[in-house]
Coordinates of N, CA and C in Angstrom, one line a residue:
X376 N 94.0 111.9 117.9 CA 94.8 113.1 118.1 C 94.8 113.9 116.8
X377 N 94.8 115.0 117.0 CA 94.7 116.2 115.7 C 96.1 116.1 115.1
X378 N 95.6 116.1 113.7 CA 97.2 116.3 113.3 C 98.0 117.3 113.4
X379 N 99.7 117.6 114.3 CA 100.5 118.7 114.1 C 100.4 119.1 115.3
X380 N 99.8 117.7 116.5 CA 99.6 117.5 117.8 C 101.1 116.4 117.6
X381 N 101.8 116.5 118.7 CA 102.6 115.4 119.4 C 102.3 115.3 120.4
X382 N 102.1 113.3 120.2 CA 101.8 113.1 121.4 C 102.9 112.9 122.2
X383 N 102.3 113.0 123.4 CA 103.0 113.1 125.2 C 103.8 111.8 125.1
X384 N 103.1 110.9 124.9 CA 103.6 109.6 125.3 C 105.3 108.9 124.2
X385 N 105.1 109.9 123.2 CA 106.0 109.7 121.7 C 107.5 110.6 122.7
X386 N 108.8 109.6 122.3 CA 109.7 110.0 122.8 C 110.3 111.1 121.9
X387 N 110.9 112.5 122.4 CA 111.5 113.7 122.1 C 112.4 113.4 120.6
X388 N 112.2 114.0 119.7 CA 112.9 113.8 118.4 C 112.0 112.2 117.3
X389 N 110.5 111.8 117.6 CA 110.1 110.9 117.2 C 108.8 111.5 116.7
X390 N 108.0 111.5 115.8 CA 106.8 111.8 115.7 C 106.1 110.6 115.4
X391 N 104.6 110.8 115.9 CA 103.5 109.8 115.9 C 103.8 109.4 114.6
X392 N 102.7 108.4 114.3 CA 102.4 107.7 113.4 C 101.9 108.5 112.2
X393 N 101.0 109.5 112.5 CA 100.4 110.3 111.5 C 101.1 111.9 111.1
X394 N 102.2 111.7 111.8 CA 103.3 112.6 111.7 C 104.3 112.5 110.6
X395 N 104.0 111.5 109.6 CA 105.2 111.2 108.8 C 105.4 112.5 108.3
X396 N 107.1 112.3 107.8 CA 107.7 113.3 106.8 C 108.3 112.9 105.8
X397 N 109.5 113.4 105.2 CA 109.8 112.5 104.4 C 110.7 111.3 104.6
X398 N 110.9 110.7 104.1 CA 111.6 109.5 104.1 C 113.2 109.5 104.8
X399 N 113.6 111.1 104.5 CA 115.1 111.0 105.0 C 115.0 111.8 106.6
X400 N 114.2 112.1 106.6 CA 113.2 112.8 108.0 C 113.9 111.9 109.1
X401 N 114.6 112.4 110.3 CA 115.1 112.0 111.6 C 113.7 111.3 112.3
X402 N 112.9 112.1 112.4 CA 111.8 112.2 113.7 C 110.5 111.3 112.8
X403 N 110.9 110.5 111.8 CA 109.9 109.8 111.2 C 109.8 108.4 111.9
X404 N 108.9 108.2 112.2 CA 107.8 106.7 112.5 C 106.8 106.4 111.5
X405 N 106.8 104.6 111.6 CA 106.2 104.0 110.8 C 107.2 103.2 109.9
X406 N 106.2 102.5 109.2 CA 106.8 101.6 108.4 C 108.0 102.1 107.4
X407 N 109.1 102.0 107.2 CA 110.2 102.2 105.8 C 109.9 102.3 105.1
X408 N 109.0 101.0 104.5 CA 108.7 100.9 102.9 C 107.4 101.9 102.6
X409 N 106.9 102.2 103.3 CA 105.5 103.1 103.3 C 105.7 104.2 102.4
X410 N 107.1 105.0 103.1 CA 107.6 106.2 101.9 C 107.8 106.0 100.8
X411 N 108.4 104.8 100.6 CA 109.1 104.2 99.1 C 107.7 103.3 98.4
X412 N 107.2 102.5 98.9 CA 106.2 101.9 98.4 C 104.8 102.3 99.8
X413 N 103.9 103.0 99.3 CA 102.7 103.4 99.8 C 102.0 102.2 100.0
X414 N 101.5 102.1 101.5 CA 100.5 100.4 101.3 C 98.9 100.8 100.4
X415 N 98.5 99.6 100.4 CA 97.0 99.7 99.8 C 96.7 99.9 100.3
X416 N 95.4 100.4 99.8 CA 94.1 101.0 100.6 C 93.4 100.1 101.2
X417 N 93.1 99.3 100.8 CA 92.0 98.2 101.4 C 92.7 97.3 102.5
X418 N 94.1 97.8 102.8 CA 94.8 96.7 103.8 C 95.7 95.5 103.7
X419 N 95.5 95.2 102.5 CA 95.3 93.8 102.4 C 96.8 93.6 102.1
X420 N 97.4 92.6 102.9 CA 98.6 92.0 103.1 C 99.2 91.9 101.9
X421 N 98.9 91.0 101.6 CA 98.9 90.5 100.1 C 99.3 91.1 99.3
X422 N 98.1 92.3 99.0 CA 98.3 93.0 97.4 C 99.6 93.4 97.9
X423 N 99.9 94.1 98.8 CA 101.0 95.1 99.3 C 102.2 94.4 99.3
X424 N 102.4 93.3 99.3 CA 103.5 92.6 99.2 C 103.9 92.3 97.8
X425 N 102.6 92.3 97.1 CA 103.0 92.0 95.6 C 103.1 93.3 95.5
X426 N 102.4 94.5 95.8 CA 103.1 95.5 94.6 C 104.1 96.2 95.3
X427 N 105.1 95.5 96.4 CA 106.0 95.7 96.6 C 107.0 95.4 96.1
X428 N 106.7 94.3 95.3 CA 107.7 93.2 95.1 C 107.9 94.0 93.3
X429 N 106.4 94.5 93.1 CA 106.5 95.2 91.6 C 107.5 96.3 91.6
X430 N 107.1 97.1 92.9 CA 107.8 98.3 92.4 C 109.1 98.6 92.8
X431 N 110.0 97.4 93.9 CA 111.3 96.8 93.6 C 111.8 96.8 92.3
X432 N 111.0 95.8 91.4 CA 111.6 95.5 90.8 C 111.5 96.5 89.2
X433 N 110.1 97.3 89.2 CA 110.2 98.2 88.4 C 111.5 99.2 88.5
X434 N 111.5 99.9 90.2 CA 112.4 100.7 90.1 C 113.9 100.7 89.7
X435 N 114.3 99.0 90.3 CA 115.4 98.7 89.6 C 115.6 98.2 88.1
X436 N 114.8 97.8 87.8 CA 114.7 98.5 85.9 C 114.8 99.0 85.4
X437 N 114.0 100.1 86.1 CA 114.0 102.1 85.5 C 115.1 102.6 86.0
X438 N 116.4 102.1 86.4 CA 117.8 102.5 86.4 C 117.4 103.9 87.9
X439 N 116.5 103.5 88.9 CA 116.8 104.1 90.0 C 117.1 103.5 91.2
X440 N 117.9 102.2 90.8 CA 118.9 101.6 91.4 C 119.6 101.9 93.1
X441 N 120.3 103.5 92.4 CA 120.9 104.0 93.2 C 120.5 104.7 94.2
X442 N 119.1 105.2 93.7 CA 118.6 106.6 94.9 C 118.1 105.2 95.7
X443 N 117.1 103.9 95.5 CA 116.2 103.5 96.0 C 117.4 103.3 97.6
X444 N 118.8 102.5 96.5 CA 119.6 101.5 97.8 C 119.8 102.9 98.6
X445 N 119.7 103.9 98.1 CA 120.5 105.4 99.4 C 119.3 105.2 100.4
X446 N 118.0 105.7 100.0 CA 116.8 105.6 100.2 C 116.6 104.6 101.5
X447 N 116.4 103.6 101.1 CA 116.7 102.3 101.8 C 117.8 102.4 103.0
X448 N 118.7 102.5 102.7 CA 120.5 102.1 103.7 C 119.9 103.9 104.3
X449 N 119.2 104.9 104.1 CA 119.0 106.2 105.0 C 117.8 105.6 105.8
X450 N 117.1 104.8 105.5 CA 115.9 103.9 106.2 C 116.2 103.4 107.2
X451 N 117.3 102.4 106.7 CA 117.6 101.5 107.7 C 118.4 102.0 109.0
X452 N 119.1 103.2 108.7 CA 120.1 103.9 109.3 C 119.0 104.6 110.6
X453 N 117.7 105.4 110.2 CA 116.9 105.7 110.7 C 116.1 104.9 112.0
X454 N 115.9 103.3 111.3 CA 115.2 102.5 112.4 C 116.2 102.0 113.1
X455 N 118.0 102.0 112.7 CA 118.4 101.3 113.9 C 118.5 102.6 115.1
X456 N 118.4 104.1 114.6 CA 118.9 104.8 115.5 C 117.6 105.1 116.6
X457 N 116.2 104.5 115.9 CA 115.2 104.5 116.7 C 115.2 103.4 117.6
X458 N 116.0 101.9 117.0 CA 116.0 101.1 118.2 C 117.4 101.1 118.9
X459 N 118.4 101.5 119.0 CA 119.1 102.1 120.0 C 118.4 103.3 120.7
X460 N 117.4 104.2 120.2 CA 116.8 105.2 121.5 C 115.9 104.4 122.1
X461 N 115.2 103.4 121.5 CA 114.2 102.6 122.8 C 114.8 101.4 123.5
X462 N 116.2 101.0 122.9 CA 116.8 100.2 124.0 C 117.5 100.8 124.9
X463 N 117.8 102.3 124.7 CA 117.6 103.1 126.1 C 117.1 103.5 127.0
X464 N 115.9 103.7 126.3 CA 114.4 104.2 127.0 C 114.4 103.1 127.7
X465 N 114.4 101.8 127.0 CA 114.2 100.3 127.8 C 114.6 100.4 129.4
X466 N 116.3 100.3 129.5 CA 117.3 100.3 129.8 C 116.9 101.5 131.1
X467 N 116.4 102.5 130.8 CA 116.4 103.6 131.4 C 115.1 103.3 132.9
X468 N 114.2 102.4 131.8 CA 113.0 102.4 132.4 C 112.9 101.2 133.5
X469 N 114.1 100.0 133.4 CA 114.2 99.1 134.2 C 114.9 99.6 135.4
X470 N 115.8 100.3 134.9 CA 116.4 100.7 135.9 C 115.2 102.3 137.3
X471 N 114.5 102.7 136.6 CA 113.9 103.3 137.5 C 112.7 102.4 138.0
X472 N 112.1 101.0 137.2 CA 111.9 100.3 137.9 C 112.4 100.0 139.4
X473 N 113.6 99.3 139.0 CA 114.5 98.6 140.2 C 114.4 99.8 141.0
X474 N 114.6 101.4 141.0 CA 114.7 102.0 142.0 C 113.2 102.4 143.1
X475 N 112.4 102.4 141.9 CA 110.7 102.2 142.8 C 110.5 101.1 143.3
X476 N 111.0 99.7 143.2 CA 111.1 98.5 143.8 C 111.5 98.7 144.8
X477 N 112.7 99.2 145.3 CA 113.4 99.8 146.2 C 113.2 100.5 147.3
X478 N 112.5 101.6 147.0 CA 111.4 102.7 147.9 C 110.5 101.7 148.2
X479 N 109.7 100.8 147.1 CA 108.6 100.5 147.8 C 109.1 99.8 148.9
X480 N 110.0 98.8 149.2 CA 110.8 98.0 149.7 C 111.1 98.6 151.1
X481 N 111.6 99.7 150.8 CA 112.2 101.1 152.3 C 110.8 101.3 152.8
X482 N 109.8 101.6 151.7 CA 108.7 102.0 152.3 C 107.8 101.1 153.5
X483 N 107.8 100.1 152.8 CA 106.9 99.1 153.1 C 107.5 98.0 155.1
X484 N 108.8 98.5 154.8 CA 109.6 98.8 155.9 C 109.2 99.2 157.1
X485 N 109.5 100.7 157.0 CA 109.2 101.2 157.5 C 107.9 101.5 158.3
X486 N 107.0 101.6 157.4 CA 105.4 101.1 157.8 C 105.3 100.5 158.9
X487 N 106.2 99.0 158.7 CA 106.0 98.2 159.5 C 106.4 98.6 161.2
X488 N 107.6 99.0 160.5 CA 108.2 99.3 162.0 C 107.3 100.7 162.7
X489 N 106.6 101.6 162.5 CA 105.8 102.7 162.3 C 104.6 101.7 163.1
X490 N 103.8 100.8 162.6 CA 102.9 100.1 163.2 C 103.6 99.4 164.3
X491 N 104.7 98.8 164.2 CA 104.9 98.3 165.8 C 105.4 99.1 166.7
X492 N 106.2 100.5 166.8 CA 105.7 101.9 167.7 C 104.9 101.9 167.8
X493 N 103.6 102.4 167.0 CA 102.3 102.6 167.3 C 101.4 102.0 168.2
X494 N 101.9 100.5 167.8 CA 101.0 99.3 169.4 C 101.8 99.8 169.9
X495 N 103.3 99.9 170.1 CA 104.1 100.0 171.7 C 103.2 101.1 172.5
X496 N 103.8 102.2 171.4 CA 102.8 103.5 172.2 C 101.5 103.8 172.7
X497 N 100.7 102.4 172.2 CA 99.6 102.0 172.8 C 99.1 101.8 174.1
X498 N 100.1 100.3 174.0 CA 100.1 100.2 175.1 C 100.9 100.8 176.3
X499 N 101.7 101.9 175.9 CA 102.8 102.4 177.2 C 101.7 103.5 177.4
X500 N 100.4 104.1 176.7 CA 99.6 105.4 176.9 C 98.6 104.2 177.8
X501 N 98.6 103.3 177.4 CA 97.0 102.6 178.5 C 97.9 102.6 180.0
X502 N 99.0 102.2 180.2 CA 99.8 102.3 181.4 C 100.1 103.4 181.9
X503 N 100.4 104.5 181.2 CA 100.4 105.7 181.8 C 99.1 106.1 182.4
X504 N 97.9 106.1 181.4 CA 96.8 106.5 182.1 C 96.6 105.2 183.6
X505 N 97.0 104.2 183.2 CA 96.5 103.3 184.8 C 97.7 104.2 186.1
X506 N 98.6 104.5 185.5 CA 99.8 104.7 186.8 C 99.3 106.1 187.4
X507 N 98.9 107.2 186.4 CA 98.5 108.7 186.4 C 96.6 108.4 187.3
X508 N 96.2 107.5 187.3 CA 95.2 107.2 187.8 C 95.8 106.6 189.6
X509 N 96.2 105.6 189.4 CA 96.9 105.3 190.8 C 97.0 106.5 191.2
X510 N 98.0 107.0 191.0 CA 98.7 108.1 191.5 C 97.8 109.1 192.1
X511 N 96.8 109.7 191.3 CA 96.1 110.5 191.9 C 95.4 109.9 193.0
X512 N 95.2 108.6 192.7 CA 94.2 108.0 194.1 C 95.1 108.1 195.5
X513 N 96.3 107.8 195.4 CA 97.6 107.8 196.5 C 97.7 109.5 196.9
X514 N 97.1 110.3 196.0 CA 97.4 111.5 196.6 C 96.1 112.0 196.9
X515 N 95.1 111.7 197.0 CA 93.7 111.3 197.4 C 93.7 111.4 199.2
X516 N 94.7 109.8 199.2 CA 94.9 109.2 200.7 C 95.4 109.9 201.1
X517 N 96.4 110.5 200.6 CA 97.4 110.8 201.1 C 97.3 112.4 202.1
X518 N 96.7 113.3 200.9 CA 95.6 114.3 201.8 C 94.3 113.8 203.0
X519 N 93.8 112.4 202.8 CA 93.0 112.7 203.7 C 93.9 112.2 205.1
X520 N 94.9 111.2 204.7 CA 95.7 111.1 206.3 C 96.4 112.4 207.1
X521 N 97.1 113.1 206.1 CA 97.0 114.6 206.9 C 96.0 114.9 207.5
X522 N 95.1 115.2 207.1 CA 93.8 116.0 207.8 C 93.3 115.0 208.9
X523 N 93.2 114.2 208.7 CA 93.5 112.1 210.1 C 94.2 113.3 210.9
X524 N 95.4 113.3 210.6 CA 96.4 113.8 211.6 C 96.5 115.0 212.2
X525 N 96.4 116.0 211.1 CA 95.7 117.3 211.8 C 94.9 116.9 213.2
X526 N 93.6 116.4 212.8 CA 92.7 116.1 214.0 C 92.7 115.5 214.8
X527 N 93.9 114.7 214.7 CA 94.2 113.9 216.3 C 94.9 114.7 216.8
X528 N 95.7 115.4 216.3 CA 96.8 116.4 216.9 C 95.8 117.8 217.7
X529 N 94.8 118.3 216.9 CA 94.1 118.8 217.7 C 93.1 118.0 219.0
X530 N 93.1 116.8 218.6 CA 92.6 116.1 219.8 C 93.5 116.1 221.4
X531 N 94.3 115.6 220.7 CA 95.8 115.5 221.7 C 95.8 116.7 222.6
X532 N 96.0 118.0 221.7 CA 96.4 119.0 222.4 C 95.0 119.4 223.5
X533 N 94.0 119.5 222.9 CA 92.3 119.4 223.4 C 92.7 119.1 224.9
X534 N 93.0 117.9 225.1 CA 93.1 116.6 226.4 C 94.1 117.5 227.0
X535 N 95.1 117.6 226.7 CA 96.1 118.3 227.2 C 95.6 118.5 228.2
X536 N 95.1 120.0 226.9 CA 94.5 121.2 228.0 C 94.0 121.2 229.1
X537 N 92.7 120.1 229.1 CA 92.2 119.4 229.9 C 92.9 118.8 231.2
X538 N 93.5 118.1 231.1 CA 94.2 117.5 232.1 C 95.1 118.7 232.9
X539 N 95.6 119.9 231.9 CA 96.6 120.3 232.6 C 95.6 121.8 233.5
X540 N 94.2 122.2 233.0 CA 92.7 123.0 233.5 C 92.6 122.1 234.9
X541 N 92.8 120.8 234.6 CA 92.0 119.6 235.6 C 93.0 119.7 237.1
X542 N 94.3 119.6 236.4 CA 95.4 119.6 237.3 C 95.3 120.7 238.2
X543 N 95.2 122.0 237.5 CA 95.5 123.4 238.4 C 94.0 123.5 238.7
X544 N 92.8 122.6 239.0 CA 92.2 123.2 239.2 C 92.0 122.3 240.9
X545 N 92.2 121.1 240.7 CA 92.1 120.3 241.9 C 93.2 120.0 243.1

């Protein structure tokens, strides 16, 4: 990341790592002693411990006693106020855990019940189409026995006629 970029992920009033400022700096991250004693360059544990230990004990020699312990006790003041903001962040972040647990929980629910409608409605649409099929077949018959009946009724009357032509004629 470019420096005099903050990053996204760095909580509001904290700057990255390569953001340092000065030592009495609110929004500073990183090591305490870094400001007051700079680590080596090569890394190495070690030297950095000893020339930690040197320039402790230089400083308190050279009668700056006083600024170092300010220095220091403004340090310390600094990282506890950074870990009360991330034991909130913490705190913040379990808690919207538990509440996405939750949803997933309602969600996953729900689903379920959503998939067993779904078969029900399955199967009540395969039954509707079997009953809407009947049905139409019943009204099928049902027209052709009218027209049955129409035509015997014209038969009927047919004969009638006949018999009653037959009657007045003999």
């Amino acid at each position: 990341m470019p420096e005099g970029q903050q990053d996204h992920t760095t909580p509001p009033g904290f700057l990255s790592h390569s953001q340092r400022s000065s030592p009495l700096s609110l929004g500073r991250a990183g090591s305490v002693t870094d400001s007051v004693f700079p680590p080596s360059e090569d890394g190495d544990a070690h030297a950095h411990n000893t020339s930690l230990n040197k320039s402790v004990y230089d400083s308190l020699r050279h009668g700056g006693s006083t600024s170092l312990i300010e220095s220091l006790q403004s340090q310390v003041k600094l990282k506890d106020t950074e870990v009360q903001h991330l034991q909130w962040e913490l705190s913040r972040r379990d808690l919207e855990r538990v509440s996405l647990q939750e949803t997933v929980t309602n969600l996953s629910a729900r689903l379920e019940e959503l998939e067993r409608s779904m078969a029900g409605h399955s199967e009540l649409q395969t039954q509707y189409d079997a009953l809407l099929q009947m049905y139409g077949e019943k009204l099928e018959e049902c027209q052709e026995l009218r027209l049955d009946l129409d035509d015997v009724k014209e038969m009927y009357k047919a004969q009638i006629d006949q018999l009653l032509k037959k009657d007045e004629s003999g």
